[in-house]
Amino acid sequence: MNLKLSVPSIGCASCIDTIAKAIQASDRTANITGDAATRTINIESALTEAQLRELIAIAGHEVA
């Protein structure tokens, strides 16, 4: 699944790394890229959107 999400709480590259680590803990093959300027994250993963949103929340961020 390819997914682009708006995550308003992203403030820097470190935030993107935190989210990526949380997702990759559940899906080691996930490919995550993000853009702190636009506060978006692109995810390529076998997980469902609901699972990804939950993992992002666990990492301390909210998906818009």
JSON list of N, CA and C in Angstrom, two decimals:
[
{"chain": "A", "resi": 1, "resn": "MET", "atom": "N", "xyz": [0.83, -1.17, 0.00]},
{"chain": "A", "resi": 1, "resn": "MET", "atom": "CA", "xyz": [0.00, 0.00, 0.00]},
{"chain": "A", "resi": 1, "resn": "MET", "atom": "C", "xyz": [0.89, 1.24, 0.00]},
{"chain": "A", "resi": 2, "resn": "ASN", "atom": "N", "xyz": [0.57, 2.17, -0.87]},
{"chain": "A", "resi": 2, "resn": "ASN", "atom": "CA", "xyz": [1.24, 3.48, -0.89]},
{"chain": "A", "resi": 2, "resn": "ASN", "atom": "C", "xyz": [0.28, 4.49, -0.30]},
{"chain": "A", "resi": 3, "resn": "LEU", "atom": "N", "xyz": [0.77, 5.28, 0.63]},
{"chain": "A", "resi": 3, "resn": "LEU", "atom": "CA", "xyz": [-0.10, 6.21, 1.33]},
{"chain": "A", "resi": 3, "resn": "LEU", "atom": "C", "xyz": [0.65, 7.51, 1.59]},
{"chain": "A", "resi": 4, "resn": "LYS", "atom": "N", "xyz": [-0.02, 8.62, 1.35]},
{"chain": "A", "resi": 4, "resn": "LYS", "atom": "CA", "xyz": [0.55, 9.93, 1.68]},
{"chain": "A", "resi": 4, "resn": "LYS", "atom": "C", "xyz": [-0.35, 10.55, 2.74]},
{"chain": "A", "resi": 5, "resn": "LEU", "atom": "N", "xyz": [0.24, 10.88, 3.89]},
{"chain": "A", "resi": 5, "resn": "LEU", "atom": "CA", "xyz": [-0.53, 11.42, 5.00]},
{"chain": "A", "resi": 5, "resn": "LEU", "atom": "C", "xyz": [-0.02, 12.79, 5.41]},
{"chain": "A", "resi": 6, "resn": "SER", "atom": "N", "xyz": [-0.95, 13.62, 5.84]},
{"chain": "A", "resi": 6, "resn": "SER", "atom": "CA", "xyz": [-0.61, 14.92, 6.40]},
{"chain": "A", "resi": 6, "resn": "SER", "atom": "C", "xyz": [-0.47, 14.74, 7.91]},
{"chain": "A", "resi": 7, "resn": "VAL", "atom": "N", "xyz": [0.70, 15.11, 8.43]},
{"chain": "A", "resi": 7, "resn": "VAL", "atom": "CA", "xyz": [0.97, 14.99, 9.86]},
{"chain": "A", "resi": 7, "resn": "VAL", "atom": "C", "xyz": [1.41, 16.37, 10.35]},
{"chain": "A", "resi": 8, "resn": "PRO", "atom": "N", "xyz": [0.45, 17.19, 10.80]},
{"chain": "A", "resi": 8, "resn": "PRO", "atom": "CA", "xyz": [0.76, 18.57, 11.18]},
{"chain": "A", "resi": 8, "resn": "PRO", "atom": "C", "xyz": [1.81, 18.73, 12.29]},
{"chain": "A", "resi": 9, "resn": "SER", "atom": "N", "xyz": [2.01, 17.70, 13.09]},
{"chain": "A", "resi": 9, "resn": "SER", "atom": "CA", "xyz": [2.96, 17.81, 14.19]},
{"chain": "A", "resi": 9, "resn": "SER", "atom": "C", "xyz": [4.41, 17.59, 13.77]},
{"chain": "A", "resi": 10, "resn": "ILE", "atom": "N", "xyz": [4.65, 17.26, 12.50]},
{"chain": "A", "resi": 10, "resn": "ILE", "atom": "CA", "xyz": [6.03, 17.11, 12.02]},
{"chain": "A", "resi": 10, "resn": "ILE", "atom": "C", "xyz": [6.68, 18.48, 12.00]},
{"chain": "A", "resi": 11, "resn": "GLY", "atom": "N", "xyz": [7.81, 18.60, 12.71]},
{"chain": "A", "resi": 11, "resn": "GLY", "atom": "CA", "xyz": [8.50, 19.88, 12.75]},
{"chain": "A", "resi": 11, "resn": "GLY", "atom": "C", "xyz": [9.91, 19.82, 12.17]},
{"chain": "A", "resi": 12, "resn": "CYS", "atom": "N", "xyz": [10.44, 18.59, 12.07]},
{"chain": "A", "resi": 12, "resn": "CYS", "atom": "CA", "xyz": [11.81, 18.45, 11.59]},
{"chain": "A", "resi": 12, "resn": "CYS", "atom": "C", "xyz": [12.06, 17.02, 11.13]},
{"chain": "A", "resi": 13, "resn": "ALA", "atom": "N", "xyz": [13.25, 16.80, 10.62]},
{"chain": "A", "resi": 13, "resn": "ALA", "atom": "CA", "xyz": [13.61, 15.47, 10.13]},
{"chain": "A", "resi": 13, "resn": "ALA", "atom": "C", "xyz": [13.59, 14.43, 11.25]},
{"chain": "A", "resi": 14, "resn": "SER", "atom": "N", "xyz": [13.87, 14.85, 12.47]},
{"chain": "A", "resi": 14, "resn": "SER", "atom": "CA", "xyz": [13.84, 13.94, 13.61]},
{"chain": "A", "resi": 14, "resn": "SER", "atom": "C", "xyz": [12.44, 13.37, 13.84]},
{"chain": "A", "resi": 15, "resn": "CYS", "atom": "N", "xyz": [11.43, 14.19, 13.62]},
{"chain": "A", "resi": 15, "resn": "CYS", "atom": "CA", "xyz": [10.04, 13.72, 13.74]},
{"chain": "A", "resi": 15, "resn": "CYS", "atom": "C", "xyz": [9.75, 12.62, 12.71]},
{"chain": "A", "resi": 16, "resn": "ILE", "atom": "N", "xyz": [10.23, 12.82, 11.52]},
{"chain": "A", "resi": 16, "resn": "ILE", "atom": "CA", "xyz": [10.04, 11.83, 10.45]},
{"chain": "A", "resi": 16, "resn": "ILE", "atom": "C", "xyz": [10.76, 10.54, 10.82]},
{"chain": "A", "resi": 17, "resn": "ASP", "atom": "N", "xyz": [11.96, 10.65, 11.36]},
{"chain": "A", "resi": 17, "resn": "ASP", "atom": "CA", "xyz": [12.71, 9.46, 11.78]},
{"chain": "A", "resi": 17, "resn": "ASP", "atom": "C", "xyz": [11.98, 8.70, 12.88]},
{"chain": "A", "resi": 18, "resn": "THR", "atom": "N", "xyz": [11.39, 9.42, 13.81]},
{"chain": "A", "resi": 18, "resn": "THR", "atom": "CA", "xyz": [10.64, 8.79, 14.90]},
{"chain": "A", "resi": 18, "resn": "THR", "atom": "C", "xyz": [9.46, 8.00, 14.36]},
{"chain": "A", "resi": 19, "resn": "ILE", "atom": "N", "xyz": [8.73, 8.60, 13.43]},
{"chain": "A", "resi": 19, "resn": "ILE", "atom": "CA", "xyz": [7.58, 7.93, 12.81]},
{"chain": "A", "resi": 19, "resn": "ILE", "atom": "C", "xyz": [8.06, 6.71, 12.02]},
{"chain": "A", "resi": 20, "resn": "ALA", "atom": "N", "xyz": [9.13, 6.87, 11.26]},
{"chain": "A", "resi": 20, "resn": "ALA", "atom": "CA", "xyz": [9.66, 5.76, 10.45]},
{"chain": "A", "resi": 20, "resn": "ALA", "atom": "C", "xyz": [10.06, 4.58, 11.33]},
{"chain": "A", "resi": 21, "resn": "LYS", "atom": "N", "xyz": [10.72, 4.85, 12.44]},
{"chain": "A", "resi": 21, "resn": "LYS", "atom": "CA", "xyz": [11.15, 3.78, 13.35]},
{"chain": "A", "resi": 21, "resn": "LYS", "atom": "C", "xyz": [9.94, 3.06, 13.93]},
{"chain": "A", "resi": 22, "resn": "ALA", "atom": "N", "xyz": [8.89, 3.80, 14.27]},
{"chain": "A", "resi": 22, "resn": "ALA", "atom": "CA", "xyz": [7.69, 3.19, 14.84]},
{"chain": "A", "resi": 22, "resn": "ALA", "atom": "C", "xyz": [7.03, 2.26, 13.82]},
{"chain": "A", "resi": 23, "resn": "ILE", "atom": "N", "xyz": [6.97, 2.70, 12.58]},
{"chain": "A", "resi": 23, "resn": "ILE", "atom": "CA", "xyz": [6.34, 1.88, 11.53]},
{"chain": "A", "resi": 23, "resn": "ILE", "atom": "C", "xyz": [7.22, 0.67, 11.21]},
{"chain": "A", "resi": 24, "resn": "GLN", "atom": "N", "xyz": [8.52, 0.88, 11.10]},
{"chain": "A", "resi": 24, "resn": "GLN", "atom": "CA", "xyz": [9.43, -0.21, 10.74]},
{"chain": "A", "resi": 24, "resn": "GLN", "atom": "C", "xyz": [9.57, -1.24, 11.86]},
{"chain": "A", "resi": 25, "resn": "ALA", "atom": "N", "xyz": [9.15, -0.90, 13.07]},
{"chain": "A", "resi": 25, "resn": "ALA", "atom": "CA", "xyz": [9.15, -1.89, 14.15]},
{"chain": "A", "resi": 25, "resn": "ALA", "atom": "C", "xyz": [8.10, -2.96, 13.87]},
{"chain": "A", "resi": 26, "resn": "SER", "atom": "N", "xyz": [7.04, -2.59, 13.13]},
{"chain": "A", "resi": 26, "resn": "SER", "atom": "CA", "xyz": [5.97, -3.54, 12.79]},
{"chain": "A", "resi": 26, "resn": "SER", "atom": "C", "xyz": [6.10, -4.08, 11.37]},
{"chain": "A", "resi": 27, "resn": "ASP", "atom": "N", "xyz": [6.72, -3.31, 10.50]},
{"chain": "A", "resi": 27, "resn": "ASP", "atom": "CA", "xyz": [6.92, -3.73, 9.10]},
{"chain": "A", "resi": 27, "resn": "ASP", "atom": "C", "xyz": [8.33, -3.33, 8.68]},
{"chain": "A", "resi": 28, "resn": "ARG", "atom": "N", "xyz": [9.25, -4.27, 8.82]},
{"chain": "A", "resi": 28, "resn": "ARG", "atom": "CA", "xyz": [10.66, -3.98, 8.53]},
{"chain": "A", "resi": 28, "resn": "ARG", "atom": "C", "xyz": [10.92, -3.60, 7.07]},
{"chain": "A", "resi": 29, "resn": "THR", "atom": "N", "xyz": [10.02, -3.98, 6.17]},
{"chain": "A", "resi": 29, "resn": "THR", "atom": "CA", "xyz": [10.21, -3.68, 4.76]},
{"chain": "A", "resi": 29, "resn": "THR", "atom": "C", "xyz": [9.57, -2.36, 4.35]},
{"chain": "A", "resi": 30, "resn": "ALA", "atom": "N", "xyz": [8.93, -1.66, 5.28]},
{"chain": "A", "resi": 30, "resn": "ALA", "atom": "CA", "xyz": [8.26, -0.40, 4.96]},
{"chain": "A", "resi": 30, "resn": "ALA", "atom": "C", "xyz": [9.28, 0.64, 4.48]},
{"chain": "A", "resi": 31, "resn": "ASN", "atom": "N", "xyz": [8.86, 1.43, 3.50]},
{"chain": "A", "resi": 31, "resn": "ASN", "atom": "CA", "xyz": [9.67, 2.52, 2.98]},
{"chain": "A", "resi": 31, "resn": "ASN", "atom": "C", "xyz": [8.96, 3.82, 3.36]},
{"chain": "A", "resi": 32, "resn": "ILE", "atom": "N", "xyz": [9.61, 4.64, 4.16]},
{"chain": "A", "resi": 32, "resn": "ILE", "atom": "CA", "xyz": [8.99, 5.87, 4.65]},
{"chain": "A", "resi": 32, "resn": "ILE", "atom": "C", "xyz": [9.86, 7.06, 4.27]},
{"chain": "A", "resi": 33, "resn": "THR", "atom": "N", "xyz": [9.24, 8.04, 3.65]},
{"chain": "A", "resi": 33, "resn": "THR", "atom": "CA", "xyz": [9.91, 9.31, 3.37]},
{"chain": "A", "resi": 33, "resn": "THR", "atom": "C", "xyz": [8.98, 10.41, 3.84]},
{"chain": "A", "resi": 34, "resn": "GLY", "atom": "N", "xyz": [9.55, 11.53, 4.16]},
{"chain": "A", "resi": 34, "resn": "GLY", "atom": "CA", "xyz": [8.72, 12.64, 4.62]},
{"chain": "A", "resi": 34, "resn": "GLY", "atom": "C", "xyz": [9.30, 13.97, 4.23]},
{"chain": "A", "resi": 35, "resn": "ASP", "atom": "N", "xyz": [8.47, 14.98, 4.39]},
{"chain": "A", "resi": 35, "resn": "ASP", "atom": "CA", "xyz": [8.87, 16.35, 4.08]},
{"chain": "A", "resi": 35, "resn": "ASP", "atom": "C", "xyz": [8.42, 17.24, 5.24]},
{"chain": "A", "resi": 36, "resn": "ALA", "atom": "N", "xyz": [9.37, 17.71, 6.02]},
{"chain": "A", "resi": 36, "resn": "ALA", "atom": "CA", "xyz": [9.04, 18.55, 7.17]},
{"chain": "A", "resi": 36, "resn": "ALA", "atom": "C", "xyz": [8.43, 19.88, 6.75]},
{"chain": "A", "resi": 37, "resn": "ALA", "atom": "N", "xyz": [8.82, 20.39, 5.58]},
{"chain": "A", "resi": 37, "resn": "ALA", "atom": "CA", "xyz": [8.29, 21.67, 5.13]},
{"chain": "A", "resi": 37, "resn": "ALA", "atom": "C", "xyz": [6.79, 21.60, 4.83]},
{"chain": "A", "resi": 38, "resn": "THR", "atom": "N", "xyz": [6.35, 20.50, 4.23]},
{"chain": "A", "resi": 38, "resn": "THR", "atom": "CA", "xyz": [4.93, 20.36, 3.91]},
{"chain": "A", "resi": 38, "resn": "THR", "atom": "C", "xyz": [4.19, 19.53, 4.95]},
{"chain": "A", "resi": 39, "resn": "ARG", "atom": "N", "xyz": [4.95, 19.02, 5.91]},
{"chain": "A", "resi": 39, "resn": "ARG", "atom": "CA", "xyz": [4.39, 18.20, 7.01]},
{"chain": "A", "resi": 39, "resn": "ARG", "atom": "C", "xyz": [3.62, 16.99, 6.48]},
{"chain": "A", "resi": 40, "resn": "THR", "atom": "N", "xyz": [4.23, 16.32, 5.51]},
{"chain": "A", "resi": 40, "resn": "THR", "atom": "CA", "xyz": [3.62, 15.11, 4.94]},
{"chain": "A", "resi": 40, "resn": "THR", "atom": "C", "xyz": [4.59, 13.95, 5.06]},
{"chain": "A", "resi": 41, "resn": "ILE", "atom": "N", "xyz": [4.02, 12.77, 5.04]},
{"chain": "A", "resi": 41, "resn": "ILE", "atom": "CA", "xyz": [4.82, 11.55, 5.10]},
{"chain": "A", "resi": 41, "resn": "ILE", "atom": "C", "xyz": [4.28, 10.58, 4.06]},
{"chain": "A", "resi": 42, "resn": "ASN", "atom": "N", "xyz": [5.18, 9.97, 3.31]},
{"chain": "A", "resi": 42, "resn": "ASN", "atom": "CA", "xyz": [4.82, 8.97, 2.30]},
{"chain": "A", "resi": 42, "resn": "ASN", "atom": "C", "xyz": [5.24, 7.60, 2.82]},
{"chain": "A", "resi": 43, "resn": "ILE", "atom": "N", "xyz": [4.31, 6.67, 2.77]},
{"chain": "A", "resi": 43, "resn": "ILE", "atom": "CA", "xyz": [4.57, 5.35, 3.33]},
{"chain": "A", "resi": 43, "resn": "ILE", "atom": "C", "xyz": [4.24, 4.28, 2.30]},
{"chain": "A", "resi": 44, "resn": "GLU", "atom": "N", "xyz": [5.17, 3.37, 2.11]},
{"chain": "A", "resi": 44, "resn": "GLU", "atom": "CA", "xyz": [4.95, 2.17, 1.30]},
{"chain": "A", "resi": 44, "resn": "GLU", "atom": "C", "xyz": [5.09, 1.01, 2.26]},
{"chain": "A", "resi": 45, "resn": "SER", "atom": "N", "xyz": [3.96, 0.33, 2.54]},
{"chain": "A", "resi": 45, "resn": "SER", "atom": "CA", "xyz": [3.95, -0.70, 3.57]},
{"chain": "A", "resi": 45, "resn": "SER", "atom": "C", "xyz": [2.87, -1.74, 3.30]},
{"chain": "A", "resi": 46, "resn": "ALA", "atom": "N", "xyz": [3.05, -2.91, 3.89]},
{"chain": "A", "resi": 46, "resn": "ALA", "atom": "CA", "xyz": [2.05, -3.96, 3.81]},
{"chain": "A", "resi": 46, "resn": "ALA", "atom": "C", "xyz": [0.96, -3.77, 4.87]},
{"chain": "A", "resi": 47, "resn": "LEU", "atom": "N", "xyz": [1.17, -2.84, 5.79]},
{"chain": "A", "resi": 47, "resn": "LEU", "atom": "CA", "xyz": [0.19, -2.58, 6.85]},
{"chain": "A", "resi": 47, "resn": "LEU", "atom": "C", "xyz": [-1.01, -1.80, 6.30]},
{"chain": "A", "resi": 48, "resn": "THR", "atom": "N", "xyz": [-2.13, -1.89, 7.01]},
{"chain": "A", "resi": 48, "resn": "THR", "atom": "CA", "xyz": [-3.32, -1.15, 6.60]},
{"chain": "A", "resi": 48, "resn": "THR", "atom": "C", "xyz": [-3.19, 0.32, 7.02]},
{"chain": "A", "resi": 49, "resn": "GLU", "atom": "N", "xyz": [-4.03, 1.15, 6.44]},
{"chain": "A", "resi": 49, "resn": "GLU", "atom": "CA", "xyz": [-4.01, 2.57, 6.80]},
{"chain": "A", "resi": 49, "resn": "GLU", "atom": "C", "xyz": [-4.31, 2.74, 8.28]},
{"chain": "A", "resi": 50, "resn": "ALA", "atom": "N", "xyz": [-5.26, 1.99, 8.80]},
{"chain": "A", "resi": 50, "resn": "ALA", "atom": "CA", "xyz": [-5.61, 2.09, 10.22]},
{"chain": "A", "resi": 50, "resn": "ALA", "atom": "C", "xyz": [-4.42, 1.73, 11.11]},
{"chain": "A", "resi": 51, "resn": "GLN", "atom": "N", "xyz": [-3.69, 0.69, 10.73]},
{"chain": "A", "resi": 51, "resn": "GLN", "atom": "CA", "xyz": [-2.51, 0.29, 11.50]},
{"chain": "A", "resi": 51, "resn": "GLN", "atom": "C", "xyz": [-1.44, 1.38, 11.45]},
{"chain": "A", "resi": 52, "resn": "LEU", "atom": "N", "xyz": [-1.23, 1.96, 10.28]},
{"chain": "A", "resi": 52, "resn": "LEU", "atom": "CA", "xyz": [-0.23, 3.01, 10.12]},
{"chain": "A", "resi": 52, "resn": "LEU", "atom": "C", "xyz": [-0.60, 4.23, 10.95]},
{"chain": "A", "resi": 53, "resn": "ARG", "atom": "N", "xyz": [-1.86, 4.62, 10.92]},
{"chain": "A", "resi": 53, "resn": "ARG", "atom": "CA", "xyz": [-2.31, 5.77, 11.72]},
{"chain": "A", "resi": 53, "resn": "ARG", "atom": "C", "xyz": [-2.10, 5.51, 13.21]},
{"chain": "A", "resi": 54, "resn": "GLU", "atom": "N", "xyz": [-2.37, 4.30, 13.64]},
{"chain": "A", "resi": 54, "resn": "GLU", "atom": "CA", "xyz": [-2.18, 3.95, 15.05]},
{"chain": "A", "resi": 54, "resn": "GLU", "atom": "C", "xyz": [-0.71, 4.02, 15.43]},
{"chain": "A", "resi": 55, "resn": "LEU", "atom": "N", "xyz": [0.16, 3.51, 14.59]},
{"chain": "A", "resi": 55, "resn": "LEU", "atom": "CA", "xyz": [1.60, 3.54, 14.86]},
{"chain": "A", "resi": 55, "resn": "LEU", "atom": "C", "xyz": [2.12, 4.98, 14.91]},
{"chain": "A", "resi": 56, "resn": "ILE", "atom": "N", "xyz": [1.62, 5.83, 14.04]},
{"chain": "A", "resi": 56, "resn": "ILE", "atom": "CA", "xyz": [2.02, 7.24, 14.04]},
{"chain": "A", "resi": 56, "resn": "ILE", "atom": "C", "xyz": [1.57, 7.89, 15.37]},
{"chain": "A", "resi": 57, "resn": "ALA", "atom": "N", "xyz": [0.36, 7.56, 15.81]},
{"chain": "A", "resi": 57, "resn": "ALA", "atom": "CA", "xyz": [-0.15, 8.09, 17.08]},
{"chain": "A", "resi": 57, "resn": "ALA", "atom": "C", "xyz": [0.71, 7.61, 18.26]},
{"chain": "A", "resi": 58, "resn": "ILE", "atom": "N", "xyz": [1.08, 6.34, 18.22]},
{"chain": "A", "resi": 58, "resn": "ILE", "atom": "CA", "xyz": [1.94, 5.78, 19.28]},
{"chain": "A", "resi": 58, "resn": "ILE", "atom": "C", "xyz": [3.28, 6.51, 19.32]},
{"chain": "A", "resi": 59, "resn": "ALA", "atom": "N", "xyz": [3.75, 6.93, 18.14]},
{"chain": "A", "resi": 59, "resn": "ALA", "atom": "CA", "xyz": [5.01, 7.68, 18.05]},
{"chain": "A", "resi": 59, "resn": "ALA", "atom": "C", "xyz": [4.87, 9.12, 18.54]},
{"chain": "A", "resi": 60, "resn": "GLY", "atom": "N", "xyz": [3.64, 9.51, 18.89]},
{"chain": "A", "resi": 60, "resn": "GLY", "atom": "CA", "xyz": [3.42, 10.85, 19.44]},
{"chain": "A", "resi": 60, "resn": "GLY", "atom": "C", "xyz": [2.98, 11.89, 18.44]},
{"chain": "A", "resi": 61, "resn": "HIS", "atom": "N", "xyz": [2.48, 11.46, 17.29]},
{"chain": "A", "resi": 61, "resn": "HIS", "atom": "CA", "xyz": [2.05, 12.40, 16.25]},
{"chain": "A", "resi": 61, "resn": "HIS", "atom": "C", "xyz": [0.62, 12.13, 15.86]},
{"chain": "A", "resi": 62, "resn": "GLU", "atom": "N", "xyz": [-0.05, 13.16, 15.36]},
{"chain": "A", "resi": 62, "resn": "GLU", "atom": "CA", "xyz": [-1.43, 13.03, 14.92]},
{"chain": "A", "resi": 62, "resn": "GLU", "atom": "C", "xyz": [-1.52, 13.18, 13.41]},
{"chain": "A", "resi": 63, "resn": "VAL", "atom": "N", "xyz": [-2.32, 12.32, 12.81]},
{"chain": "A", "resi": 63, "resn": "VAL", "atom": "CA", "xyz": [-2.56, 12.40, 11.37]},
{"chain": "A", "resi": 63, "resn": "VAL", "atom": "C", "xyz": [-3.78, 13.28, 11.14]},
{"chain": "A", "resi": 64, "resn": "ALA", "atom": "N", "xyz": [-3.68, 14.20, 10.21]},
{"chain": "A", "resi": 64, "resn": "ALA", "atom": "CA", "xyz": [-4.82, 15.09, 9.91]},
{"chain": "A", "resi": 64, "resn": "ALA", "atom": "C", "xyz": [-5.83, 14.38, 9.06]}
]
